[in-house]
Short mmCIF file of C-alpha atoms in Angstrom, two decimals:
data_model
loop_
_atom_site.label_atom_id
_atom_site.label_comp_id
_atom_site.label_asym_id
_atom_site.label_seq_id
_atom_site.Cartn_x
_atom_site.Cartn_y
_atom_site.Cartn_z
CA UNK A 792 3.85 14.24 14.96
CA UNK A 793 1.92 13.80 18.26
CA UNK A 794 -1.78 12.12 17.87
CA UNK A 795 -3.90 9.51 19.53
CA UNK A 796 -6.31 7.78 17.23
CA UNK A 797 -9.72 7.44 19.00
CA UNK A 798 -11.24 4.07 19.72
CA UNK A 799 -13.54 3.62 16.69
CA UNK A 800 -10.99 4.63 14.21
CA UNK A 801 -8.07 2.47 15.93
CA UNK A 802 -10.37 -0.62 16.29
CA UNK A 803 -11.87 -0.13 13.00
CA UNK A 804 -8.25 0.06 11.88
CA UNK A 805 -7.14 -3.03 13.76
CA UNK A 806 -10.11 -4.76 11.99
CA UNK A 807 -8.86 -4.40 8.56
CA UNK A 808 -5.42 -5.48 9.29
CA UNK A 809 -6.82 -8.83 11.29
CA UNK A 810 -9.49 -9.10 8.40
CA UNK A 811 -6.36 -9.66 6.16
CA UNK A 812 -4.37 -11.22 8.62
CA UNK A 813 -7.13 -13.78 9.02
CA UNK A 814 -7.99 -14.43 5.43
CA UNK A 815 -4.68 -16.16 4.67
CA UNK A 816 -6.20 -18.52 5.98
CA UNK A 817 -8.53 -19.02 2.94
CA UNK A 818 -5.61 -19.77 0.91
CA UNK A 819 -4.61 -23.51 2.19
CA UNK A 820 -8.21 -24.67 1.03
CA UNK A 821 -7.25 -23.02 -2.45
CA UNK A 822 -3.95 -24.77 -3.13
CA UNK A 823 -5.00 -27.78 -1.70
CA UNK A 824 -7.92 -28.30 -4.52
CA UNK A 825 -5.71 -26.79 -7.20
CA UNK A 826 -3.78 -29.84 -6.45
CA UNK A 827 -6.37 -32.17 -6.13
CA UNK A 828 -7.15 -31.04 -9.76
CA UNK A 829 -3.79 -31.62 -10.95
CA UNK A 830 -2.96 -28.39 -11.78
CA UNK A 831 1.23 -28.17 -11.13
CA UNK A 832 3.44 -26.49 -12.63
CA UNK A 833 3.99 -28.21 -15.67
CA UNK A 834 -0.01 -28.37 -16.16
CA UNK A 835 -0.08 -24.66 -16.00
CA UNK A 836 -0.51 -22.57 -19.15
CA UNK A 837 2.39 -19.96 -19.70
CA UNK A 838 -0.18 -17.65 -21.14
CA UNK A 839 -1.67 -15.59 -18.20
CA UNK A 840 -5.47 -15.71 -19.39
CA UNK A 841 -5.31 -19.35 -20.26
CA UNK A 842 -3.82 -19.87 -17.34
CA UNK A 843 -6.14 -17.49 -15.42
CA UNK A 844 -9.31 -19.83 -16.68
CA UNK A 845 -7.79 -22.41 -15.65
CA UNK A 846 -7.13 -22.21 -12.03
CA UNK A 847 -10.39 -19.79 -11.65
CA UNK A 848 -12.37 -22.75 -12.99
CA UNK A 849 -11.15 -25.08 -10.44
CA UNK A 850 -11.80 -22.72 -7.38
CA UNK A 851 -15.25 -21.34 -8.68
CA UNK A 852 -16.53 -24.21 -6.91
CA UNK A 853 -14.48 -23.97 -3.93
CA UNK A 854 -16.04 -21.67 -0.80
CA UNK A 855 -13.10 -20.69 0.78
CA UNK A 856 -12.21 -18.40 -2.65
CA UNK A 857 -15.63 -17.24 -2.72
CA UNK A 858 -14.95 -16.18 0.77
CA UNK A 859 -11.57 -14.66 0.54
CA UNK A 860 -12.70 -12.97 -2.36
CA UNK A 861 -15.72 -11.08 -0.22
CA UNK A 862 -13.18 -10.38 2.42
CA UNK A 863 -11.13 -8.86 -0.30
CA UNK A 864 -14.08 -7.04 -1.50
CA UNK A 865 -14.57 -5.62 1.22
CA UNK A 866 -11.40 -4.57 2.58
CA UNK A 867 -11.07 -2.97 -1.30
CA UNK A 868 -14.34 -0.57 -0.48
CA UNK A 869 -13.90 0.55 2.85
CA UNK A 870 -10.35 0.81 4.07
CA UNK A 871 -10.11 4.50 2.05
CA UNK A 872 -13.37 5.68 4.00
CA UNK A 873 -12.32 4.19 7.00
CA UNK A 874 -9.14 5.88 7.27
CA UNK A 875 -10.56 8.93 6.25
CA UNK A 876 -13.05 8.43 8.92
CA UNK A 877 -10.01 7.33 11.69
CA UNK A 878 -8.93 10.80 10.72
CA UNK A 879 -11.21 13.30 11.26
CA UNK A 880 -12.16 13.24 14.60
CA UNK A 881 -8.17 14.39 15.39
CA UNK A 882 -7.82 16.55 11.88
CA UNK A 883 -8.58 19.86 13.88
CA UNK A 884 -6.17 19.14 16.90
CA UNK A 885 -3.51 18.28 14.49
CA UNK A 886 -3.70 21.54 11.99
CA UNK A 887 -1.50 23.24 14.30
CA UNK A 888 0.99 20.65 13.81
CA UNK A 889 0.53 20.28 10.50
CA UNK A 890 1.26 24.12 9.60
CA UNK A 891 4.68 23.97 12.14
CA UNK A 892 5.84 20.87 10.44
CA UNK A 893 5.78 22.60 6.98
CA UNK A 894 7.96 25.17 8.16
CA UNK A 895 11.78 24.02 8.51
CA UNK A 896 14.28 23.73 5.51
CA UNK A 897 12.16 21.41 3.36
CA UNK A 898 10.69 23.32 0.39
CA UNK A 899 7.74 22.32 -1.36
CA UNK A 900 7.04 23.85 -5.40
CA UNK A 901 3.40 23.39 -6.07
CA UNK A 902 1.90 23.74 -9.60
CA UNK A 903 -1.08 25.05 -9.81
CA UNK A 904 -1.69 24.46 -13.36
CA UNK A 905 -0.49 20.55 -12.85
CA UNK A 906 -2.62 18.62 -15.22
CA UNK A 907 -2.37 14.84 -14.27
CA UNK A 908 -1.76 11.90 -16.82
CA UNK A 909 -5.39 10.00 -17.68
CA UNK A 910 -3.51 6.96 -15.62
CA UNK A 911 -3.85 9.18 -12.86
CA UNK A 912 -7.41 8.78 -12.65
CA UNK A 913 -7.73 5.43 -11.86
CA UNK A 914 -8.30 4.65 -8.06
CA UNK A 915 -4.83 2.87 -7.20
CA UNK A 916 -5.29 0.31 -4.55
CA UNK A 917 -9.41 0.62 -4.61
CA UNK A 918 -8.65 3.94 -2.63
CA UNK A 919 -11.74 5.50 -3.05
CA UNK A 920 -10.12 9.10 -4.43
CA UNK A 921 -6.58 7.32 -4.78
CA UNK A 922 -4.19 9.24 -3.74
CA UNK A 923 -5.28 12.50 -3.75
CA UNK A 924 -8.74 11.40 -1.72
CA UNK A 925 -8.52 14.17 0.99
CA UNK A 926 -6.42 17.22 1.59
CA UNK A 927 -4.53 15.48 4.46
CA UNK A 928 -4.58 11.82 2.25
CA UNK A 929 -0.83 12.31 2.67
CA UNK A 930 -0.95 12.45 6.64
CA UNK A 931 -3.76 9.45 5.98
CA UNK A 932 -1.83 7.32 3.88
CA UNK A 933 1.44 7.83 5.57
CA UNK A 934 0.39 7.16 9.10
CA UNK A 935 -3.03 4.95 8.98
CA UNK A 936 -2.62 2.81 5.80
CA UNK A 937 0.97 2.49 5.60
CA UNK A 938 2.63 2.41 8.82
CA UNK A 939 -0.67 1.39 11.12
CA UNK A 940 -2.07 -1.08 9.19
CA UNK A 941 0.53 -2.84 6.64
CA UNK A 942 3.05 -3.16 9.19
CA UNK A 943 0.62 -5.06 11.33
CA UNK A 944 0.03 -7.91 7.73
CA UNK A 945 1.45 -10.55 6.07
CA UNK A 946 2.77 -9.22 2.85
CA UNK A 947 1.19 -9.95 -0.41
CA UNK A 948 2.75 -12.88 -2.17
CA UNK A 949 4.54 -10.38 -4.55
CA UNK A 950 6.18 -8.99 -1.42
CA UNK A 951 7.48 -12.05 0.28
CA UNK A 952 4.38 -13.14 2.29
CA UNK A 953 5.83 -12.97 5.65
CA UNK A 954 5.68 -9.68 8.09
CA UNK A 955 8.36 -7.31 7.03
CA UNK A 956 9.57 -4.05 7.73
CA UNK A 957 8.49 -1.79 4.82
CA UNK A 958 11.05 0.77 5.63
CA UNK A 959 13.87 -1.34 6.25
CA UNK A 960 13.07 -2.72 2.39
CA UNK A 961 13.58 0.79 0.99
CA UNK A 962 16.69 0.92 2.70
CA UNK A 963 18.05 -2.21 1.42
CA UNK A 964 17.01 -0.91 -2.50
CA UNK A 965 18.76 2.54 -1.23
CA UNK A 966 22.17 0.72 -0.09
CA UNK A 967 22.27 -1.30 -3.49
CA UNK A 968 23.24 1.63 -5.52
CA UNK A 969 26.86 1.39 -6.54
CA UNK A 970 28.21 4.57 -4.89
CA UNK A 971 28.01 6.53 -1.58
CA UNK A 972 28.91 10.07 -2.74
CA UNK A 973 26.29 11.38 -5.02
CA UNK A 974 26.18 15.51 -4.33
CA UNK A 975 22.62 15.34 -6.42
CA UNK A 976 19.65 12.55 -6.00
CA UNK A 977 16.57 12.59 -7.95
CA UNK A 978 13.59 10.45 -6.74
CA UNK A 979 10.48 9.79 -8.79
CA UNK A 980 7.08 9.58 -7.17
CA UNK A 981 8.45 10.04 -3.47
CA UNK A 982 4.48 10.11 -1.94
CA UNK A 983 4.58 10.80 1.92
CA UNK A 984 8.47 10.82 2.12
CA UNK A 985 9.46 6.76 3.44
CA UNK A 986 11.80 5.91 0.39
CA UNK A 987 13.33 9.37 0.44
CA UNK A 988 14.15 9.12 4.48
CA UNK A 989 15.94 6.57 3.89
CA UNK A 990 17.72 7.82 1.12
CA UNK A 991 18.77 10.65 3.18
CA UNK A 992 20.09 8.09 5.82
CA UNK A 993 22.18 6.36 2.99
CA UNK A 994 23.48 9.59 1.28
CA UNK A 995 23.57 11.94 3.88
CA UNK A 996 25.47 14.44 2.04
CA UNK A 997 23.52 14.49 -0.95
CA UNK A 998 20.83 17.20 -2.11
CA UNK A 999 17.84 14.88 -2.72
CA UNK A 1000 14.83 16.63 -4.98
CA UNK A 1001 11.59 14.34 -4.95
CA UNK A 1002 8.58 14.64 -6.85
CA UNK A 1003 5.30 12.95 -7.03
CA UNK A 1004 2.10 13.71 -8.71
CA UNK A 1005 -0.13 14.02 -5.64
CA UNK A 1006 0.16 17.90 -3.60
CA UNK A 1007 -1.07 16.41 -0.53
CA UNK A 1008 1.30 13.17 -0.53
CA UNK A 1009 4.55 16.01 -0.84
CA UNK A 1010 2.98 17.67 1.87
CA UNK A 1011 3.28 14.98 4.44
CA UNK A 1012 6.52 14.74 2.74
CA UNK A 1013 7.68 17.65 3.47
CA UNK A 1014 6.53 17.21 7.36
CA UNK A 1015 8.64 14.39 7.65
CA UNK A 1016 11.50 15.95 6.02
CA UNK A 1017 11.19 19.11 8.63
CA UNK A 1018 10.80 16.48 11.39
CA UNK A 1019 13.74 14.98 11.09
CA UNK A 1020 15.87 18.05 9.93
CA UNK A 1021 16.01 17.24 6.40
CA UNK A 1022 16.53 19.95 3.45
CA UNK A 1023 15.02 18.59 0.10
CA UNK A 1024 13.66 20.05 -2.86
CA UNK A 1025 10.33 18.30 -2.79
CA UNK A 1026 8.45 19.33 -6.70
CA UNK A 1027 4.75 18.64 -7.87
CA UNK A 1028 5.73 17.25 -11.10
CA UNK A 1029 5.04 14.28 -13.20
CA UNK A 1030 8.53 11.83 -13.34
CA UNK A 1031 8.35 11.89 -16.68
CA UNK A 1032 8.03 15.16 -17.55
CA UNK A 1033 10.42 16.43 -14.47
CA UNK A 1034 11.21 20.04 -14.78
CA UNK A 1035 15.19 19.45 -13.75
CA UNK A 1036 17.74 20.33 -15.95
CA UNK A 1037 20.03 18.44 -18.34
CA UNK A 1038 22.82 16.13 -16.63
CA UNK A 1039 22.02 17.58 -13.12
CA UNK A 1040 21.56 14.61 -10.69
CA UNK A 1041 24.28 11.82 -10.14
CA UNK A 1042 21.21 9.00 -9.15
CA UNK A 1043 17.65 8.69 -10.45
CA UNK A 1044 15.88 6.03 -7.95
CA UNK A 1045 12.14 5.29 -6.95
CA UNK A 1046 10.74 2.79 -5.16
CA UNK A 1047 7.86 0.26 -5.83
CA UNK A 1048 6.42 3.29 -8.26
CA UNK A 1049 6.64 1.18 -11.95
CA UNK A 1050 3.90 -1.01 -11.18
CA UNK A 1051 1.67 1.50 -11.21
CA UNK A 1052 2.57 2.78 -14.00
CA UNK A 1053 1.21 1.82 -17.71
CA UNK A 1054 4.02 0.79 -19.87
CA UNK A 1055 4.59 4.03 -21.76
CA UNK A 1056 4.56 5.86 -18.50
CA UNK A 1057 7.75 3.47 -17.75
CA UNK A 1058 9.42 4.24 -20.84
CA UNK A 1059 9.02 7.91 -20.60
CA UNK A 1060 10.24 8.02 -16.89
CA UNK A 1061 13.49 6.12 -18.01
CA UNK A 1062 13.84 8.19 -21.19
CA UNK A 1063 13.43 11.20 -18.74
CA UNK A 1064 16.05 9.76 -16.06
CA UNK A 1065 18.51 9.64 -18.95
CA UNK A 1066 18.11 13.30 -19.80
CA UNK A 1067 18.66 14.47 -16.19
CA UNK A 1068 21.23 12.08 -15.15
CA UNK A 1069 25.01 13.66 -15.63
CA UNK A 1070 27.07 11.23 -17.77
CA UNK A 1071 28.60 7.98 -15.37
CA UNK A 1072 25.30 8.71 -13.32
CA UNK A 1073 23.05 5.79 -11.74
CA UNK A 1074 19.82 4.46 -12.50
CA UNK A 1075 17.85 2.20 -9.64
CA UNK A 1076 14.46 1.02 -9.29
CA UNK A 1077 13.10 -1.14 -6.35
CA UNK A 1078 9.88 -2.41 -7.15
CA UNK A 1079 7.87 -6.05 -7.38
CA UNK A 1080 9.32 -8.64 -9.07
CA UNK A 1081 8.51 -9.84 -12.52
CA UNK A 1082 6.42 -12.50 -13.27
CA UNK A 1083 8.88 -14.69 -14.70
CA UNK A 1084 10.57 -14.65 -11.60
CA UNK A 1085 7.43 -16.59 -9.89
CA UNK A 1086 6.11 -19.77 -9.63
CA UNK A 1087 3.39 -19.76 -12.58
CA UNK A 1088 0.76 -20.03 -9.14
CA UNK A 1089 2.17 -17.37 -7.45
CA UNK A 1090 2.44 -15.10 -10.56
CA UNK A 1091 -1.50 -15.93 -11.22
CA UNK A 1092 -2.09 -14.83 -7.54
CA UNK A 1093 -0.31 -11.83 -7.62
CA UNK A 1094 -1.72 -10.92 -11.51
CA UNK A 1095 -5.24 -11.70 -9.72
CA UNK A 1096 -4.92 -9.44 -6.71
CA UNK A 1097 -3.53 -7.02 -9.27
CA UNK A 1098 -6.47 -7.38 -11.40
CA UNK A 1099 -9.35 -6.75 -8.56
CA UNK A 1100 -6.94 -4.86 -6.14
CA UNK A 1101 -6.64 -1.49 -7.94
CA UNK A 1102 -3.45 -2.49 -10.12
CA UNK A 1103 -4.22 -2.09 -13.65
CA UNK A 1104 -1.01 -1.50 -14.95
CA UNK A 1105 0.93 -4.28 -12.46
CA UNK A 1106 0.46 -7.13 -15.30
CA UNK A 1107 2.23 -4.74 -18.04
CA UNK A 1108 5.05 -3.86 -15.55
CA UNK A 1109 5.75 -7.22 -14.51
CA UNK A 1110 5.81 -8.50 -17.85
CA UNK A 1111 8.20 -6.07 -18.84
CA UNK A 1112 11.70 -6.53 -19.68
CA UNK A 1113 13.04 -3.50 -17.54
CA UNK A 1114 16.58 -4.25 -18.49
CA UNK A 1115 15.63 -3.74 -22.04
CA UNK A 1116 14.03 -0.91 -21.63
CA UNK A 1117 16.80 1.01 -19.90
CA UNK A 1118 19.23 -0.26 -22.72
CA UNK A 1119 17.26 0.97 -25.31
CA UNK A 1120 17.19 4.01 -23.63
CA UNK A 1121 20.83 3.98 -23.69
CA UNK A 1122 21.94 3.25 -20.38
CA UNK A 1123 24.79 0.35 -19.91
CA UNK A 1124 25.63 -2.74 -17.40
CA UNK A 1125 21.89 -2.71 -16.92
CA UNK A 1126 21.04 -5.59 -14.31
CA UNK A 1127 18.04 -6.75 -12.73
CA UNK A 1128 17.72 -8.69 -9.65
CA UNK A 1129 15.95 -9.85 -6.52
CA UNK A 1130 17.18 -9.15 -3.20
CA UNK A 1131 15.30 -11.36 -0.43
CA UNK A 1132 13.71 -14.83 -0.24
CA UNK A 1133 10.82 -13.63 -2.22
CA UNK A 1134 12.78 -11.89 -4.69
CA UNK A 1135 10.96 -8.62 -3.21
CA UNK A 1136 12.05 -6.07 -3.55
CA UNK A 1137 13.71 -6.48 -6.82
CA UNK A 1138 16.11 -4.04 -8.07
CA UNK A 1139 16.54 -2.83 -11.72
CA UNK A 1140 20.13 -1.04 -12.49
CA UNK A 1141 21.82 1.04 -14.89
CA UNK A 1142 24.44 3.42 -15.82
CA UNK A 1143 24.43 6.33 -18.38
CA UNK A 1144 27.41 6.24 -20.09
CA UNK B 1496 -1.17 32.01 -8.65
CA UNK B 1497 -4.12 30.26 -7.10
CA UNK B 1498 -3.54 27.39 -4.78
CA UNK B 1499 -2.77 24.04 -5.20
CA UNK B 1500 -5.59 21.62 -6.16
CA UNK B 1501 -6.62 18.04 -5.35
CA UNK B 1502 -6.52 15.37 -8.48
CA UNK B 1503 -8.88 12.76 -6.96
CA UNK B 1504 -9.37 9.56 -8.86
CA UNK B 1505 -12.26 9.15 -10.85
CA UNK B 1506 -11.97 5.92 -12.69
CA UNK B 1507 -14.15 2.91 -11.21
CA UNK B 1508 -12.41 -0.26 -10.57
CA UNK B 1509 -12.76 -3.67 -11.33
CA UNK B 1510 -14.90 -5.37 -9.02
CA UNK B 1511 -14.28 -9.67 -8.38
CA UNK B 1512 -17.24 -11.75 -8.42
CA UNK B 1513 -17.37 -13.12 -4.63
CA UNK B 1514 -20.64 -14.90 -3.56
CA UNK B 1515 -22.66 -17.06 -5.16
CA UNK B 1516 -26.41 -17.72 -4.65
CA UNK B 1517 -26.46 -20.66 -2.99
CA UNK B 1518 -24.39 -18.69 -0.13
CA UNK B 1519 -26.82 -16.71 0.95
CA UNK B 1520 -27.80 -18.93 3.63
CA UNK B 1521 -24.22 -18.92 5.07
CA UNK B 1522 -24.49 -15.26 4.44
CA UNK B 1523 -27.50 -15.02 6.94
CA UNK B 1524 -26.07 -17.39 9.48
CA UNK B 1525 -23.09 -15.59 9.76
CA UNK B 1526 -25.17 -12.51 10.12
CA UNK B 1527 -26.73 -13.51 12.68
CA UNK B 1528 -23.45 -14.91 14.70
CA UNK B 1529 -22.36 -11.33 14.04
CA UNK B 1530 -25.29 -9.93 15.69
CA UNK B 1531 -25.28 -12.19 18.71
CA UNK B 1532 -21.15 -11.45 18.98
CA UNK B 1533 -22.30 -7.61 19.05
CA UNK B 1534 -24.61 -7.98 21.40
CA UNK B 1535 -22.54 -9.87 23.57
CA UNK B 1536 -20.28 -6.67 23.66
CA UNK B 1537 -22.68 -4.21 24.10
CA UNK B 1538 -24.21 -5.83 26.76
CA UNK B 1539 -20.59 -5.77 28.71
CA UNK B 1540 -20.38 -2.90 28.16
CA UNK B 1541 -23.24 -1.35 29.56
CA UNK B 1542 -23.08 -3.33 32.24
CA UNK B 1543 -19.10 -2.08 32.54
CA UNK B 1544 -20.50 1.52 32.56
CA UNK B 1545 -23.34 0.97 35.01
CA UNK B 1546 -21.29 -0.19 37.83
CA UNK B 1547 -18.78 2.45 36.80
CA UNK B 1548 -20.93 5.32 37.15
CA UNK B 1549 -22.19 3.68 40.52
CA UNK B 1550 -18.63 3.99 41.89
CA UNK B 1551 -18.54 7.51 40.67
CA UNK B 1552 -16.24 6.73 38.03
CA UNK B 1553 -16.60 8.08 34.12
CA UNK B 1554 -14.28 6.43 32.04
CA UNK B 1555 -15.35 7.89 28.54
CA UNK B 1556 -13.03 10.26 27.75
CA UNK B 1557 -10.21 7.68 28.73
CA UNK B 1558 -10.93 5.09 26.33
CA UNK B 1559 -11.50 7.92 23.79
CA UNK B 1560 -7.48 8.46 23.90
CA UNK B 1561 -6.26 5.19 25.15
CA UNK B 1562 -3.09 3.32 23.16
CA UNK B 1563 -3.32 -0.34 24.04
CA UNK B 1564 -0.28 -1.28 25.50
CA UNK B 1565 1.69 -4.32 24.41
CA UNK B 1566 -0.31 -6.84 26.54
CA UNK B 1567 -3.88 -5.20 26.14
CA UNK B 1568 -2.94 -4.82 22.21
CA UNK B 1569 -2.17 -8.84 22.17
CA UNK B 1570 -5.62 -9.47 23.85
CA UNK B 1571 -7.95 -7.40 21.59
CA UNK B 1572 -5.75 -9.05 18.62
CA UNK B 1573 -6.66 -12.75 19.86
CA UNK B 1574 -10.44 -11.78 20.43
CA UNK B 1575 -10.44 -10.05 17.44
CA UNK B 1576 -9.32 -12.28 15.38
CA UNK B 1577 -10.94 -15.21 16.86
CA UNK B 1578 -14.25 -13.06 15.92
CA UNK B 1579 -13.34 -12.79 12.27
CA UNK B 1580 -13.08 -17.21 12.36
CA UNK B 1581 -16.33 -17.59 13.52
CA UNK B 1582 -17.49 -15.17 10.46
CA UNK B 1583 -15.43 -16.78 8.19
CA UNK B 1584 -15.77 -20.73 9.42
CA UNK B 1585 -19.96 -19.30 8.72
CA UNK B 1586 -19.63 -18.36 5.10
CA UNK B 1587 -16.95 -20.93 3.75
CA UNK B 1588 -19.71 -23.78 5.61
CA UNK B 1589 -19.29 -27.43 5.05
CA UNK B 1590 -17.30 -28.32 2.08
#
């Protein structure tokens, strides 16, 4: 898709990424009196609210977290609007554009009648309107938010910290599945389409069908898929209440979609992955690592940004023991594992027998 | 069969606690180091435009619709963030 972002929204843009970019430095200050205060590992609570008091008590009195935390603040409230804003200026020219894209061998189900789950509701990310904040939030999300402006930051500390290439991660979770000849793929909560692109480079002869809650995130989906000569089945549908038949799919994947999930939500998708997969089928999630697989600081960072950053369900995802959960659902050689310095993205596998 | 509708979040989020009272000062000085940075621009840039226009030469629709390349991109991202310190290096103060 052809566009040009005019100079207030690009700039404004720009600004949000450096704002974050910038703020890391407001983090050395932090650490350094959290050690001054003695507070190491082995002084650290194992309870996360304890240990929450704890380290918040130390750096109430210390500026730079006041700072970072008004930066944060900040960035929370007005990236949505600001993207939105980016937008419009270009959202005539690019209707044309938008209607030609959706035509191609992609096909797109709609349910009019969808009623979402109450989770739903809840703003993910501070995204004013989450993810259904505009008709074109897919195009929005997609373009401005993900690929403009993440690619330009560090990662979060659940996500490695350093740069990284947020597509090249999905790939890596995509080539980690144990076989290269599915015929049927089922992803969960596909949004704008980057997890199932590269699924289609993985599998290229498989028939992938997507769904996600959001119509205008399957959309831009569907674009994408068009673009680059793709034929899915793209369906508005909840993952956990799918719509596909019994045994029809050979691998049930998502990526970095659990976390925003409450725990029940998890439970059901996997229950609901069981019923569609065909017997010897696959199970794999990419998604954040769990807590336990943190330093106890790093685990309170990440719970904290979590907390304040429009993640209410991360803390009962990460907590989670997602092997157990897929063996109770009565999948087998379940396995779950980190696959960079980082342990991001971490993988969760398992087989229906 | 109507058309597909929008599901827009409702829910309001948590909000941290950032500032605390006795910032306020370093909230107004780095107000005001704002306001003098902005200035600073705007003033280049009308003065940009003025001998523009006196050379015949209107250059508004071409920063409208102009990708930074590489080397201007690097610039703006050194200036930029360089602006964002001096905000920052305000409201953290002395310590």
């Amino acid at each position: 898709m052809k566009y040009v972002m005019p100079q207030a929204g690009r700039a404004a843009l720009d600004f949000l990424a450096s704002l974050s970019t910038v703020g890391r430095d407001l983090t050395a200050p932090q650490e350094s009196a959290l050690d001054k205060a003695g507070l190491s590992e082995d002084k650290l609570a194992d309870d996360l609210g304890a240990r929450a008091q704890q380290i918040e008590g130390v750096l109430a009195d210390v500026p730079a977290w006041r700072v970072a935390n008004l930066m944060g603040e900040w960035h929370a409230v007005h990236h949505g609007p600001l993207a939105v804003e980016a937008f419009t200026p270009i959202a005539d020219a690019l209707k044309p554009q938008f209607a030609r894209a959706q035509q191609g061998p992609t096909t797109l189900t709609a349910d009019p009648d969808f009623t979402p789950p109450k989770y739903w509701l809840y703003p993910i990310h501070r995204t004013a309107g989450g993810w259904d904040a505009h008709e074109d939030f897919g195009f929005i999300h997609g373009e401005f938010l993900q690929r403009y402006i993440l690619s330009k930051i560090p990662r979060p500390p659940a996500a490695g910290n350093a740069p990284a290439d947020l597509y090249e991660q999905r790939r890596l979770v995509a080539e980690e599945a144990p076989r290269l000849d599915y015929h049927d793929i089922f992803e969960i909560g596909c949004s704008s389409g980057p997890y199932t692109l590269k699924l289609a480079q993985v599998f290229p002869q498989a028939q992938i069908t997507a769904c996600d809650i959001s119509h205008a995130q399957l959309l831009q989906a569907q674009r994408n898929a068009n673009a680059a000569g793709l034929s899915w089945r793209l369906i508005q549908a909840d993952g956990a209440a799918s719509t596909l038949s019994d045994a029809s799919q050979d691998l049930v994947t998502s990526y970095i979609v659990l976390h925003e999930l409450p725990v029940e939500a998890i439970r059901d998708i996997v229950r609901e992955a069981f019923r569609v997969l065909r017997p010897g089928g696959d199970l794999l999630f990419g998604d954040v690592a769990p807590y336990r697989a943190m330093t106890k600081r790093a685990a309170w960072r990440t719970d904290y940004l979590a907390t304040y950053g429009g993640e209410p369900f991360w803390r009962g995802a990460s907590t989670l023991d997602m092997a157990a959960v897929l063996t109770e659902a009565g999948f087998v050689d379940t396995k779950s594992y980190g696959l960079q310095p980082g342990n991001y993205p971490w993988v969760t596998y398992g087989r229906k027998p | 069969m109507t058309a597909p509708k929008l599901h827009p979040a409702q829910a309001k989020p948590r909000r941290r606690k950032t500032l605390h009272p006795e910032d306020v000062d370093k909230v107004g000085e780095a107000l005001l180091t704002l306001t003098k940075e902005l200035w600073v621009v705007k003033d280049r840039q009308m003065l940009l435009e003025h001998i523009l226009k006196r050379h015949q030469i209107d250059v508004a629709a071409e920063i409208e619709n102009l990708v930074p390349d590489a080397a201007l991109e690097a610039r703006l991202k050194i200036e930029r963030e360089a602006l964002i310190r001096k905000l920052m290096t305000d409201l953290v103060g002395e310590s």
